[in-house]
Structures are given as structure tokens and as C-alpha cells.
Coordinates of C-alpha atoms in Angstrom, one line a residue:
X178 CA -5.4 8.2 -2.1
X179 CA -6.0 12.1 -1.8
X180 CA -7.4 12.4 -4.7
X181 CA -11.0 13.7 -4.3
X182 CA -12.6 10.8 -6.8
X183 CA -10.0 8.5 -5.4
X184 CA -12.8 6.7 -3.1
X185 CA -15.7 7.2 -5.4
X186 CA -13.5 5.2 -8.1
X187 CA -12.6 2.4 -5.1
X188 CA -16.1 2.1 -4.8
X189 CA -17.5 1.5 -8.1
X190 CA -14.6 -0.5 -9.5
X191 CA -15.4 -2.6 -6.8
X192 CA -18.5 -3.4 -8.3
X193 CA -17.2 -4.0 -11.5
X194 CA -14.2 -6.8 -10.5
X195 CA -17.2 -8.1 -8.4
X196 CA -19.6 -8.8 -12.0
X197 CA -16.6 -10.3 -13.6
X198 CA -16.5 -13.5 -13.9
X199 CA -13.4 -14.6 -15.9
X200 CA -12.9 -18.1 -17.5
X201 CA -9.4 -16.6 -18.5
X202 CA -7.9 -15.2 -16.1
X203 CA -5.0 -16.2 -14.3
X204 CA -5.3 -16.3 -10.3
X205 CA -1.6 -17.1 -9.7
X206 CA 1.3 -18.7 -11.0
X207 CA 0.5 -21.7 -8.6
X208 CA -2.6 -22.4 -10.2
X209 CA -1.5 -21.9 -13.7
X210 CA 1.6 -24.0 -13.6
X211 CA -0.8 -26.9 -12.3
X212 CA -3.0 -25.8 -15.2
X213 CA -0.5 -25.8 -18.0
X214 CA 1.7 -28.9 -16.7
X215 CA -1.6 -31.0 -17.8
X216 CA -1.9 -29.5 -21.7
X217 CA -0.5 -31.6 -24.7
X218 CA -0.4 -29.3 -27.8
X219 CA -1.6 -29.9 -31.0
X220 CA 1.0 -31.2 -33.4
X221 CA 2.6 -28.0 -35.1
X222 CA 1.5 -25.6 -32.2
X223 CA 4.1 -23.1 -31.1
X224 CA 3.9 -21.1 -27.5
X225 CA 3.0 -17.4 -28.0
X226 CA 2.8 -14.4 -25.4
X227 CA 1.1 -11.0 -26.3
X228 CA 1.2 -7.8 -24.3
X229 CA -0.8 -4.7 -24.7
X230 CA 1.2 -1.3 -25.3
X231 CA 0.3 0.7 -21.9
X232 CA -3.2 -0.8 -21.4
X233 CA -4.6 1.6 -19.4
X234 CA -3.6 4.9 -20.8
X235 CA -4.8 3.1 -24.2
X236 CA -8.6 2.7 -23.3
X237 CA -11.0 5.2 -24.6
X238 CA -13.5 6.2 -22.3
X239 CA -16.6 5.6 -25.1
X240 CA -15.3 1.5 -25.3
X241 CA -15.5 1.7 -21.4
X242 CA -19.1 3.0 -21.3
X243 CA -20.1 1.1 -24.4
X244 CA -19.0 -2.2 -22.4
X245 CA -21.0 -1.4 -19.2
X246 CA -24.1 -0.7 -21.5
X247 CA -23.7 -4.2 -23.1
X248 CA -23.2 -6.5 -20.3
X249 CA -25.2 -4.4 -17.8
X250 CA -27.1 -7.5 -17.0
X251 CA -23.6 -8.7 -15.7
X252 CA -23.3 -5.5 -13.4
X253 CA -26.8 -4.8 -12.4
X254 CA -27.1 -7.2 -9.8
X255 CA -24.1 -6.6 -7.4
X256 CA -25.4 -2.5 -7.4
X257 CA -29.0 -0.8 -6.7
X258 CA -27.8 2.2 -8.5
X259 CA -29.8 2.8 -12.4
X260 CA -27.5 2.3 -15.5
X261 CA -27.7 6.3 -16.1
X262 CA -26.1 7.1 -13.0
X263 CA -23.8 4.2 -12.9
X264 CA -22.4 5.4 -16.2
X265 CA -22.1 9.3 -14.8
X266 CA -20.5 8.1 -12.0
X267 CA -17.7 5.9 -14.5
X268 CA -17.5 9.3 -17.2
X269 CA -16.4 11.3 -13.7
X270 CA -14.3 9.3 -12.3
X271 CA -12.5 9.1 -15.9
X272 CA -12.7 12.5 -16.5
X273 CA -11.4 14.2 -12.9
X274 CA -7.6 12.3 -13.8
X275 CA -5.3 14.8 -12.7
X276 CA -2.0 15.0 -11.2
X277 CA 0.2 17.6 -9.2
X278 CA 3.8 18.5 -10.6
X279 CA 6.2 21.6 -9.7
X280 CA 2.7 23.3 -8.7
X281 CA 1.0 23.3 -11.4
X282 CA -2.3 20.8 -12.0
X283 CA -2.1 18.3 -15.5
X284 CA -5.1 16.6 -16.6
X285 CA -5.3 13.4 -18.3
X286 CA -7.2 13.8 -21.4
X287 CA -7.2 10.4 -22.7
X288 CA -7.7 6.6 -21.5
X289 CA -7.5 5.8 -17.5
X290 CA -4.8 7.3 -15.3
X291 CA -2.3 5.0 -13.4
X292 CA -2.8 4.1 -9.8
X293 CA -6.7 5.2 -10.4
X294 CA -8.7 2.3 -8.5
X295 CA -10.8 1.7 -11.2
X296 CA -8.3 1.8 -14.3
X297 CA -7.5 -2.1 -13.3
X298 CA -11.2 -2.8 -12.9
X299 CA -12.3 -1.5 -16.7
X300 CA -9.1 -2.4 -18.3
X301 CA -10.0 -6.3 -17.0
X302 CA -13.9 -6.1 -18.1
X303 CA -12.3 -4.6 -21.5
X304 CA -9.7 -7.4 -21.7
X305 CA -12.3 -10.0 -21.5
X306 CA -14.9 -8.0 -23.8
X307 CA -11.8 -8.5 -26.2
X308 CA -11.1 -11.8 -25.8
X309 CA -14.4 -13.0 -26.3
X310 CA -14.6 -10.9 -29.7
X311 CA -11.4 -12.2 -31.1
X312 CA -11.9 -15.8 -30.2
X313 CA -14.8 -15.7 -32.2
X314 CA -13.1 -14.0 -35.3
X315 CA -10.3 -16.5 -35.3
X316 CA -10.7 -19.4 -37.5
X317 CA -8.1 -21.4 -35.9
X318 CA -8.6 -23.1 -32.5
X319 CA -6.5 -22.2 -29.5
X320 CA -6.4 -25.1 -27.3
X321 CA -6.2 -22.6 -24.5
X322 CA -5.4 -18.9 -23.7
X323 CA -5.0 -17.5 -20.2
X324 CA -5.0 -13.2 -19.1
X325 CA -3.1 -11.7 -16.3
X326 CA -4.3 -8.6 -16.4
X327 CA -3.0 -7.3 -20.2
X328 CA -0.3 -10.3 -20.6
X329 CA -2.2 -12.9 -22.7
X330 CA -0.7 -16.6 -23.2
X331 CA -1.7 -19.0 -26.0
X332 CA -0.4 -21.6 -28.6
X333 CA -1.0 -21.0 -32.5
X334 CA 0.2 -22.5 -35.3
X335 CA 3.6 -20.7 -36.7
X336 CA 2.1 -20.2 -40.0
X337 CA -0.7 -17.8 -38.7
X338 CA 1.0 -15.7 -36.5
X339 CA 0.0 -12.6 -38.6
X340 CA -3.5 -13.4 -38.7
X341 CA -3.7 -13.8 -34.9
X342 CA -2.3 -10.8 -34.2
X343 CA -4.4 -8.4 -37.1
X344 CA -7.4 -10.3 -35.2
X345 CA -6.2 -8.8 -31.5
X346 CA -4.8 -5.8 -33.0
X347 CA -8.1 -4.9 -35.0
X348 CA -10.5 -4.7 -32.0
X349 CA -10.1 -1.0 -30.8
X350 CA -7.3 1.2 -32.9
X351 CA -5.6 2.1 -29.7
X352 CA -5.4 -1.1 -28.0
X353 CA -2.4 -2.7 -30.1
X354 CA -0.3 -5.9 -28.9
X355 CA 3.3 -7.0 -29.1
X356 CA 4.1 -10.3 -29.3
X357 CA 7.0 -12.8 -28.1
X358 CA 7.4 -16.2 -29.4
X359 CA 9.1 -19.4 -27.9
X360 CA 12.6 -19.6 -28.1
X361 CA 14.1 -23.1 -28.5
X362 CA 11.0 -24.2 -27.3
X363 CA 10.6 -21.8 -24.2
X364 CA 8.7 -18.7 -23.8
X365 CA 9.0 -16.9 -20.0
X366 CA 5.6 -15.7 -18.7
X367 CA 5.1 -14.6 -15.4
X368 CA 7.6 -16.1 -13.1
X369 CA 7.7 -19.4 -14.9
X370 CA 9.1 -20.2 -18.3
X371 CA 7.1 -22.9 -20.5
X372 CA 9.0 -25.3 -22.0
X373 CA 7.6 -27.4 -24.9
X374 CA 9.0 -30.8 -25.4
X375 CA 8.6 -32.8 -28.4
X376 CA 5.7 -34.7 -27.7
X377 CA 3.8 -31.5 -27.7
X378 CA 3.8 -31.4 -23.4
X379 CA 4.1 -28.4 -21.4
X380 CA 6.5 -28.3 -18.4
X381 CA 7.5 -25.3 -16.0
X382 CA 10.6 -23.7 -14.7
X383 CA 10.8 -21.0 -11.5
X384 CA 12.2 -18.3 -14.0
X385 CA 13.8 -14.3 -13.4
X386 CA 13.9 -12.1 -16.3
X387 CA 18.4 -12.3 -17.2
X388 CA 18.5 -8.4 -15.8
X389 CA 17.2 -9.5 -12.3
X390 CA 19.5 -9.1 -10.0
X391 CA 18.2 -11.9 -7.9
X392 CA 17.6 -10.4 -4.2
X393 CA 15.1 -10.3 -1.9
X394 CA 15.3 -9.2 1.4
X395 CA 18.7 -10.0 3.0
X396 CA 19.6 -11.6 5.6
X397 CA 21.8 -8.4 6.9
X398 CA 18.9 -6.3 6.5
X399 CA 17.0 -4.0 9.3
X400 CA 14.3 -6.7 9.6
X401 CA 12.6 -9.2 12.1
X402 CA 14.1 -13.0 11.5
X403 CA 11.1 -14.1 11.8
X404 CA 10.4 -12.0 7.8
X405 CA 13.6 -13.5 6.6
X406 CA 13.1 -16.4 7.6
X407 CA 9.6 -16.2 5.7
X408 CA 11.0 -14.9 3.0
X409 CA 13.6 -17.8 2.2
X410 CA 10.6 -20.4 3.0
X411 CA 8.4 -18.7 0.2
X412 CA 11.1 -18.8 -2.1
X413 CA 12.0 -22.0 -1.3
X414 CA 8.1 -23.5 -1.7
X415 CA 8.2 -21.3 -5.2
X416 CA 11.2 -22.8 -7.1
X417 CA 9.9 -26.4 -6.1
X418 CA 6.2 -25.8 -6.8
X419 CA 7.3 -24.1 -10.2
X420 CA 10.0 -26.1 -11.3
X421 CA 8.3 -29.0 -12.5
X422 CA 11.2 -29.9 -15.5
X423 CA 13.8 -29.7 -12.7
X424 CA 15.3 -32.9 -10.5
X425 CA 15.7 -31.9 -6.6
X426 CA 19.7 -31.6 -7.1
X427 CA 19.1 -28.9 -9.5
X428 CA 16.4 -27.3 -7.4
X429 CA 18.7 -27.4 -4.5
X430 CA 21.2 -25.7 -6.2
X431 CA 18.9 -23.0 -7.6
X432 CA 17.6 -22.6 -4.1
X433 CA 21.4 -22.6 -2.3
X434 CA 22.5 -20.1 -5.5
X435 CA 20.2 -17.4 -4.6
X436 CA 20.0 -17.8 -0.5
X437 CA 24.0 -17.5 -0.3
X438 CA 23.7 -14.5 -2.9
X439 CA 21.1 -13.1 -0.5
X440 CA 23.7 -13.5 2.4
X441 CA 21.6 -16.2 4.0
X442 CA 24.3 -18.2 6.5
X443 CA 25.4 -21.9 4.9
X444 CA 24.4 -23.5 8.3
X445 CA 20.7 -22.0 8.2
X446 CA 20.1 -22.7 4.2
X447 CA 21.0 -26.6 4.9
X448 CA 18.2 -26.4 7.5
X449 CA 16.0 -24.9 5.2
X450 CA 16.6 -27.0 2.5
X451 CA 16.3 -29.9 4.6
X452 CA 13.4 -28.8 6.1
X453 CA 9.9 -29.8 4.9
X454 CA 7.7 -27.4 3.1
X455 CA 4.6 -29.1 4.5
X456 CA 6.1 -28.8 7.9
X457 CA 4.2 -26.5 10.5
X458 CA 6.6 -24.5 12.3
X459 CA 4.2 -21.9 14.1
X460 CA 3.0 -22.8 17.7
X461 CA -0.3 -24.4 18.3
X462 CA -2.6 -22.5 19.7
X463 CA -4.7 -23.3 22.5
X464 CA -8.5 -24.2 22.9
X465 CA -8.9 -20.8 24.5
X466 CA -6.5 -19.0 22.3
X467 CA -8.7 -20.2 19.6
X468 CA -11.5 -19.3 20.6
X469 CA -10.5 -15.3 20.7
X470 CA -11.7 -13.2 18.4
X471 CA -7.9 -11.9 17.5
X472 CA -7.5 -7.5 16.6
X473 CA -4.1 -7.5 14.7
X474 CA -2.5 -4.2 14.6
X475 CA 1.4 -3.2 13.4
X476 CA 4.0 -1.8 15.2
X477 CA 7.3 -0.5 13.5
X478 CA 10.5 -2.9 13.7
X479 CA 12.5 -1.2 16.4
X480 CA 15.6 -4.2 17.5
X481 CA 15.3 -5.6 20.9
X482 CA 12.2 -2.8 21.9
X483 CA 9.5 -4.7 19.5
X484 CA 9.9 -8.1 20.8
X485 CA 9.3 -6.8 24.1
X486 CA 6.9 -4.8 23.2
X487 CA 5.4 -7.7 21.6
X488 CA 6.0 -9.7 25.0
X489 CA 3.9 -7.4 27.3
X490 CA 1.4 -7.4 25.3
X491 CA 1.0 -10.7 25.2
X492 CA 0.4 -11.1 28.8
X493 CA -2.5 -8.2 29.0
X494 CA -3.9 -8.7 25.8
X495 CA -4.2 -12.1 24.7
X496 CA -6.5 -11.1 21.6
X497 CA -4.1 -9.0 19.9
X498 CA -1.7 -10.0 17.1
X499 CA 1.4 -7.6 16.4
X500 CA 3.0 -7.4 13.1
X501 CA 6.0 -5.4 12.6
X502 CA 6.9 -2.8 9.2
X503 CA 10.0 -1.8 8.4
X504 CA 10.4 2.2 8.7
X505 CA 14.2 2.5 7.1
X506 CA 13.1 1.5 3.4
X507 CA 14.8 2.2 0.3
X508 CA 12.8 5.1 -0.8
X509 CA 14.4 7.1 1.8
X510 CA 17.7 6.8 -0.3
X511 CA 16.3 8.4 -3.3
X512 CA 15.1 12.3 -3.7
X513 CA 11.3 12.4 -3.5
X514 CA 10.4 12.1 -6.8
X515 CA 6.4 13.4 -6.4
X516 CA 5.8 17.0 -6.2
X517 CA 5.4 17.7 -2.6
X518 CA 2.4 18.7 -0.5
X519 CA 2.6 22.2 0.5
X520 CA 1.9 22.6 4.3
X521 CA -0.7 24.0 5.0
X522 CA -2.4 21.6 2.3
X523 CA -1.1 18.1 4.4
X524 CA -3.7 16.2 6.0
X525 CA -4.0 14.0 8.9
X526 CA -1.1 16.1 10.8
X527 CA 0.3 16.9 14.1
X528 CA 0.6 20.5 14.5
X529 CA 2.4 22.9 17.2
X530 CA 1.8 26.8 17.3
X531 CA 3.8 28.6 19.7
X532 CA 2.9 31.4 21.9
X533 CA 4.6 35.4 21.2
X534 CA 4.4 36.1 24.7
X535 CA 5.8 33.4 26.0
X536 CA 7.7 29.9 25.4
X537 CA 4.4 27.8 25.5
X538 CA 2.8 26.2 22.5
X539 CA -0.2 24.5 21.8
X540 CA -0.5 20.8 20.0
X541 CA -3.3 19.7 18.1
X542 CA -4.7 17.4 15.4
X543 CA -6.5 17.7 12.4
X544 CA -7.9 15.2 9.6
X545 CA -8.5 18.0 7.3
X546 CA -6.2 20.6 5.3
X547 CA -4.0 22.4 8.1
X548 CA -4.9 25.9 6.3
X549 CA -8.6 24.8 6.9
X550 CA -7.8 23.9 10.8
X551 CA -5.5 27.2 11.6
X552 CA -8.9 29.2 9.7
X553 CA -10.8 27.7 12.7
X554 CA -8.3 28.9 15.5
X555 CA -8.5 32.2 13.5
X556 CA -12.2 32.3 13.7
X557 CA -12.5 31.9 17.5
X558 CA -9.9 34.8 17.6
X559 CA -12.3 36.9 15.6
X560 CA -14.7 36.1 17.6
X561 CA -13.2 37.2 20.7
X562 CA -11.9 40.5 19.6
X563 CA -15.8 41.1 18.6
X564 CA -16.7 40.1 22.2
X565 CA -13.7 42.5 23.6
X566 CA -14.3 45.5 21.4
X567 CA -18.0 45.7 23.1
X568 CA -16.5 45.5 26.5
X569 CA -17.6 42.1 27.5
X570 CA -16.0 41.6 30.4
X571 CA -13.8 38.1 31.2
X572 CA -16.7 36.3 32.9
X573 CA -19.6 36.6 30.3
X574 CA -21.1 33.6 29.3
X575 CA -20.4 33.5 25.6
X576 CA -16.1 34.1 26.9
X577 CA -16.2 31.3 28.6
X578 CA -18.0 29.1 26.2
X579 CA -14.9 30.4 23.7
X580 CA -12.0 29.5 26.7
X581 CA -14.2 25.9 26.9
X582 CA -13.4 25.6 23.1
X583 CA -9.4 24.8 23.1
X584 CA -6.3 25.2 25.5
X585 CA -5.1 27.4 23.0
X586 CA -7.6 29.9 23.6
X587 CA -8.0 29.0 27.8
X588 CA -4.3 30.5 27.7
X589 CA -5.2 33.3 25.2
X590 CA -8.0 34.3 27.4
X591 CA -6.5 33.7 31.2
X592 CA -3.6 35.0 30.6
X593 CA -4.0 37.5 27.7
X594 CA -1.2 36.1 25.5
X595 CA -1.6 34.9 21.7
X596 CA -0.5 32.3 19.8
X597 CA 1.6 33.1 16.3
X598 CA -0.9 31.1 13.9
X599 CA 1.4 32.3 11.2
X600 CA 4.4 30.3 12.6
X601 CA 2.6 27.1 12.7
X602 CA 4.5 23.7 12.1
X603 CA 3.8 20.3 11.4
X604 CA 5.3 17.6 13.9
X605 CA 4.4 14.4 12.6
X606 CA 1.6 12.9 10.1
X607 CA 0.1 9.5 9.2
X608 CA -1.7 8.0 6.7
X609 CA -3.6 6.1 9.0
X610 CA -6.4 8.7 10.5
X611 CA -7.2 6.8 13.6
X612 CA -3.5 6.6 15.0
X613 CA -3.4 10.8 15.2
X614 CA -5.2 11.0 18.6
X615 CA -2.6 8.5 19.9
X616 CA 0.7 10.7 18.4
X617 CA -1.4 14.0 19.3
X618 CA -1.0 12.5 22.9
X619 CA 2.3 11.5 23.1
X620 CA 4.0 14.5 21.7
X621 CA 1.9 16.4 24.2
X622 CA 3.4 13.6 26.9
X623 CA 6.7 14.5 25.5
X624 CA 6.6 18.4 25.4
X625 CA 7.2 19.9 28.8
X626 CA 6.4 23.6 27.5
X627 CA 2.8 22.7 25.3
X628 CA -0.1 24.0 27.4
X629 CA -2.7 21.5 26.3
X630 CA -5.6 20.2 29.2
X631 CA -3.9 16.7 30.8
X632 CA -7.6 15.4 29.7
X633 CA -5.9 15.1 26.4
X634 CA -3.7 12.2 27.5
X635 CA -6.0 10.5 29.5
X636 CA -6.1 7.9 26.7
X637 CA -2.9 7.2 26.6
X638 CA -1.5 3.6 27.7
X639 CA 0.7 3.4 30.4
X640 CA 2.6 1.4 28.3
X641 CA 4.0 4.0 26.5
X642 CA 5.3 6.1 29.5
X643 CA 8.9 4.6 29.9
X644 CA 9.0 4.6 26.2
X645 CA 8.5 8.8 26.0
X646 CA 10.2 9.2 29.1
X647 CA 13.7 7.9 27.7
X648 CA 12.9 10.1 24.5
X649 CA 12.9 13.5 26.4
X650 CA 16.0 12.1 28.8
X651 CA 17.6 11.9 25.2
X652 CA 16.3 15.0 24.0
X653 CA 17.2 16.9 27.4
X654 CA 20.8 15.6 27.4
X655 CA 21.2 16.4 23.5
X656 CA 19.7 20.0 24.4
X657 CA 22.3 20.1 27.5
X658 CA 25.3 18.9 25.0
X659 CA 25.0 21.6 22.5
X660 CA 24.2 24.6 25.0
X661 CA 27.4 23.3 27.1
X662 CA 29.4 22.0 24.0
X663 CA 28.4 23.5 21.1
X664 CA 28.2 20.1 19.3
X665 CA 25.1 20.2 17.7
X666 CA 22.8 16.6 18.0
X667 CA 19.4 15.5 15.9
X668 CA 17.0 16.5 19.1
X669 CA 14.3 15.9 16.2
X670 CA 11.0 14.8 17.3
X671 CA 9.0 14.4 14.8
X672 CA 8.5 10.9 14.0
X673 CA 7.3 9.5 17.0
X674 CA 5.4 7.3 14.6
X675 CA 8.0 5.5 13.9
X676 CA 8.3 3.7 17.3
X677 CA 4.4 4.0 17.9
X678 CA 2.1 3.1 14.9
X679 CA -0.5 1.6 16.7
X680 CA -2.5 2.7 18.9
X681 CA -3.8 1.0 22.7
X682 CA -6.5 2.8 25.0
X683 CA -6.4 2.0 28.4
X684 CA -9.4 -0.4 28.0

């Protein structure tokens, strides 16, 4: 998402997924088990998948141009930018692929990078530009064939399997297809596997891959009940919606098989077995609650604190909906596998800088590179050793319009200290821009020594205030037990984020 093409590609694959109109692809597996339940196959039909090898590092950028330039009629409407540009704008966004590793910059010299938002948006227009060639090559008819994303699903006859796949495999020399065919008359696609009775109908099955482990989140996990409980309804409405070749004993089995593998207590899967699946179990809301035009907003799962967090805010602010995110994840178990972010290249960041003359230190904030921030602090500084070296004297105009810029340099200018730019460090960051005013204020809150203006935390709720005064009780006694002990203890606070995620202004 730091990429610097990253929202120019958002924006114009946006346009493209909005000029498709598909009439093969799949929207879920809900709509295409209700889909395929009603086919009858011709006599002699067999079920076939086929899969592209790496779809998007296999599309060449001319096929992707090419395909804009034919069905620009298709585009043109959704867009007020010219075909020229449009195209320029694509051939970028292709050709500024790059990635970070070990410090050194890689480009990507063929097809469409991974995790670029456009890569999904041309490899679907290219999939369909595909189908609609090869369907018109064939000279057998497919009574249907259905697309999620590059996994295609079809019925052939046996005896032409090779001619079906030279047709797919001939349309661009470096999109090529594998191909898996039923197996005693079942062939697993998606999350469902087809089964293919004799008199040529199609039934479903809810279906994991044999290496699935088969968890989901457990019941012992650091999550809300209200998730798991979600969780176990969804699977629940899945395996009966899916398994239309299964009798309710065997779906209840399935169902009791992977809640008790999941830990879920024997007690609470009767009830939710039992229970209905049409059933409502969410309050009603009221005429006035209704009416309210609802703000939602997340807050990280914290036991026993986010439910009463959750309660008070209820009773000042009706219009706001809180949903909580789990902060211990699994990708904290592992060793980060990207190349990390130098410093002083981070975005979005909290930062401290501590003064050499004495124990105070200055917080801030920044949206931008941290080396391009700290150049700014070091440009007032220039600034004012210019203004000293001619002798201005402490109450000139053009000082005190520098003192008016930060605290940081009110202190360096009252009392004549400086702050140790080189020593600067990073307290917290966020990937969410408009919650760093709200952590800039309540590590400033929390930090007796920081000489920041109390203007700065004028926005803060007061609902935070019992929240950040138990943190630095904690932190002072932790401090108190390893100058009186010598035990040392985690005083780290630099992830107030974790309990505070979003933000609420005193309005």
C-alpha cells in the first residue's frame, strides 16, 4: 500500500472491474451450488476443472493493452479520461513493479506483480477475453463453464480432453492450463465437491482439500464470543447450504466433527445445531435507533476492558457501532518475513526526540517519511542559528514567529537547550492516518517529562483518562521495581494502539 503507484493502480483497476460484465463468473459458492444443483449433463459428459499456471505473473503487458484497445467501448463509459492516456496510465502501473529485499530494489520485468490492485482487475478482463475466444474455437458444446478468477469449471466429453485443452492452451503462449478430472464421478472446486450421478445430475458436498487441518478460530482463542460464536453459525449455514447430496444426520455429524475438533463445548454445539439458521438472534432495534445514521469504528479486543468500553459508549453515543480486532495474531509467532522499513523511511509514526540538556523530550507526528519530518525540525534550527549569528536579539519578530512554530523549538528558544535530532525514535505507528493525532495525544498524556503545549491534548476524550492513568501507575511501579529490585519489567510503551485504535473527540 506504500507503493508509490499503489493508489494510481487502485484507481484505474477500479474502472476496469467496473466495465466488466461477466456472464461467467462465479459470485460465490452459494450462488453456484444453487446454479449447478439444477444442470443435467449430456449423456457421456465428464466434469473437468482447469487452472492457469501463476495467472498473473503469466500476462504480457502487450495482451493487456491490446484488450483495453479492443473493448474500449466497454471501458469508455465508466472514465472521462482519452484511450491514450488510459493506456499510459495501465503501461506505468505495469512497469513501476518493484519490491524491497535485504536493501536492495528488484523489478518485475514481466507480467503483473502480486498484491498490485490492478493485477486481479486485468487478469479477470483477460480471462473473459479468453473465454470468449476459445468458446468460439471449440467445436464441441459445453453445456456450461463458470470462472473464479483463473479456476475454470466445465463438462466435456472424455474423448476430447486434448482438443479442449490445445484450444485453452493455444490462446497466449504464456498463459497455459492444468487440468483435473472427476474422480469416481467427483471433482472438488472451490469449497464444494461436484458429484455426478448416473442420470447425468449434479449434486454438492461442503468439501476441505484432505491436507486441511480443519480449524477455524477456536473456542480457547484470544477472541470476543460474540466472533466465535459467528464463526460456528457460518460454518454451520455453509455445510447445510453446500451439502445438498448429504441427509441432516450426516450433516450433523460433519458439523459436531469439526466444532468439537475446534474445542467448541458439547453443551453449546447441541444448541447450535438445534438452533435455526433462519433464526434472528441480534436485538431489535428501536424506531429511534433506526433512524440514526450509525459511524462504526474498531477497537482492539482487550477481555473485560472492551465490553465496557463498548458499554459507555453506548450510553453517550448512541450512533456509534464498535467492532473489535484481535491484536495477538499468529504472524507475531513467525520472523517477519518482508524486508523491514528502515526508520527514518516509516510513515505515519509517533516520534520522541529527547533534549541534551536536559531529561525533556518532545513528541510529535508525521504522515510522511520521518527523515523528511526531522529535515523540517532541522530547518527551523538553521534558521535560527542565521537569526542568532546576526545578533537578533530573543524578542524580534521573526524569533518569535520560529518559538510559535513547535514546543520543540519554544524550549530550544526559552531556555536555550537543544534537542538530539540524531537520537530520534519511533513510539508507535499505524496504518490508519487519521488515528495518529489521537496516539500523538495520549503518549503525550502519558509522558510526564515531554514538553509538548497542553493545547495538544485538548482533543483528547475524557474517556481515555483512567485508561492512561493506570498505564503510567504500571509503568511507575515497574520503573520503582527495577531501581529498588533490580528485576527488570517490560515498561514498553509503545503500542498504545493496541488498546486505542479508534479515535473519539470530545464532540
Amino acid at each position: 500500500m506504500t507503493a508509490p503507484s499503489y493508489q494510481l493502480s487502485k484507481f484505474v483497476g477500479s474502472i476496469l472491474q467496473k466495465s466488466l460484465v461477466s456472464e461467467y463468473n462465479i459470485k460465490d459458492s452459494y450462488t453456484f451450488c444453487e446454479f449447478i444443483n439444477n444442470v443435467t449433463l449430456p449423456e457421456n459428459y465428464v466434469l473437468i476443472s482447469l487452472d492457469v499456471k501463476a495467472l498473473f505473473t503469466s500476462i504480457p503487458k502487450s495482451l493487456v493493452l491490446n484488450n483495453i484497445i479492443m473493448r474500449w467501448d466497454e471501458i469508455k463509459p465508466n472514465t472521462n479520461i482519452n484511450l491514450d492516456l488510459f493506456l499510459e496510465i495501465v503501461e506505468y502501473c505495469i512497469d513501476s513493479s518493484y519490491f524491497r529485499y535485504d536493501g536492495q530494489h528488484y523489478h518485475q520485468i514481466f507480467g503483473t506483480a502480486m498484491g498490485n490492485p490492478l493485477s486481479s482487475a486485468t487478469a479477470d478482463w483477460i480471462m473473459e477475453s479468453l473465454l470468449n475466444s476459445v468458446l468460439n474455437k471449440l467445436n464441441i458444446p459445453l453445456p456450461f463453464i463458470r470462472k473464479f478468477v483463473d479456476d475454470l469449471v466445465t463438462a466435456i466429453p472424455l474423448n476430447q480432453l486434448q482438443s479442449v485443452l490445445q484450444a485453452f492452451n493455444s490462446y497466449d503462449t504464456h498463459i497455459q492450463f492444468t487440468h483435473e478430472l472427476e474422480v469416481d464421478n467427483c471433482l472438488p472446486f472451490l469449497d464444494m465437491l461436484l458429484i455426478r450421478h448416473e442420470n447425468q445430475k449434479v449434486t454438492t458436498r461442503w468439501y476441505q482439500k484432505p491436507i486441511a487441518s480443519g480449524r477455524f478460530l477456536n473456542f480457547r482463542s484470544f477472541h470476543p464470543l460474540g466472533q466465535k460464536l459467528n464463526t460456528a453459525r457460518n460454518f454451520i449455514n455453509r455445510v447445510n447450504r453446500l451439502s445438498t447430496d448429504l441427509d441432516e444426520v450426516s450433516k450433523n455429524q460433519l458439523i459436531d466433527k469439526h466444532l468439537k475438533l475446534n474445542n467448541y463445548p458439547k453443551s453449546l454445539r447441541n444448541r447450535l445445531a438445534n438452533r435455526s439458521n433462519t433464526r434472528n438472534d441480534s436485538p431489535t432495534a428501536t424506531p429511534d435507533e433506526m433512524d440514526l445514521e450509525h459511524t462504526y469504528r474498531s477497537i482492539a479486543y482487550m477481555p473485560h476492558l472492551s465490553n465496557r468500553i463498548d458499554k459507555e459508549i453506548q450510553k453517550n453515543y448512541k450512533n456509534i457501532r464498535l467492532a473489535t480486532y484481535n491484536w495477538k495474531s499468529v504472524g507475531g509467532l513467525f520472523t517477519k518475513v518482508k524486508d523491514p522499513i528502515p526508520e527514518d523511511q516509516q510513515t505515519d509514526v509517533i516520534y520522541s526526540i529527547p533534549c541534551n540538556d536536559c531529561s525533556a523530550c518532545y513528541i510529535g507526528m508525521t504522515t510522511n517519511r520521518l527523515k523528511t519530518r526531522i529535515s523540517g525540525h532541522k530547518t527551523h534550527y538553521n534558521v535560527l542559528d542565521r537569526l542568532q549569528q546576526t545578533g537578533v536579539s530573543i524578542t524580534d519578530p521573526q524569533i518569535i514567529q520560529l518559538q510559535q512554530k513547535t514546543a520543540l523549538m519554544e524550549h530550544t528558544i526559552v531556555e536555550n537547550h537543544r534537542f538530539n535530532l540524531e537520537n530520534t525514535k519511533i513510539l508507535d505507528k499505524t496504518n490508519k492516518s487519521h488515528t495518529l493525532p489521537y496516539l500523538e495525544m495520549c503518549h503525550i498524556v502519558n509522558n510526564s517529562n515531554c514538553i509538548n503545549r497542553r493545547t495538544d491534548t485538548e482533543g483528547l476524550n475524557a474517556i481515555y483518562a483512567g485508561i492512561l492513568h493506570k498505564l503510567g501507575t504500571k509503568k511507575q511501579k515497574n520503573t520503582e521495581n527495577v531501581n529498588t529490585h533490580g528485576i527488570t519489567t517490560n515498561t514498553d510503551n509503545t503500542h498504545t494502539h493496541n488498546i486505542i485504535e479508534t479515535p473519539l473527540t470530545q464532540d
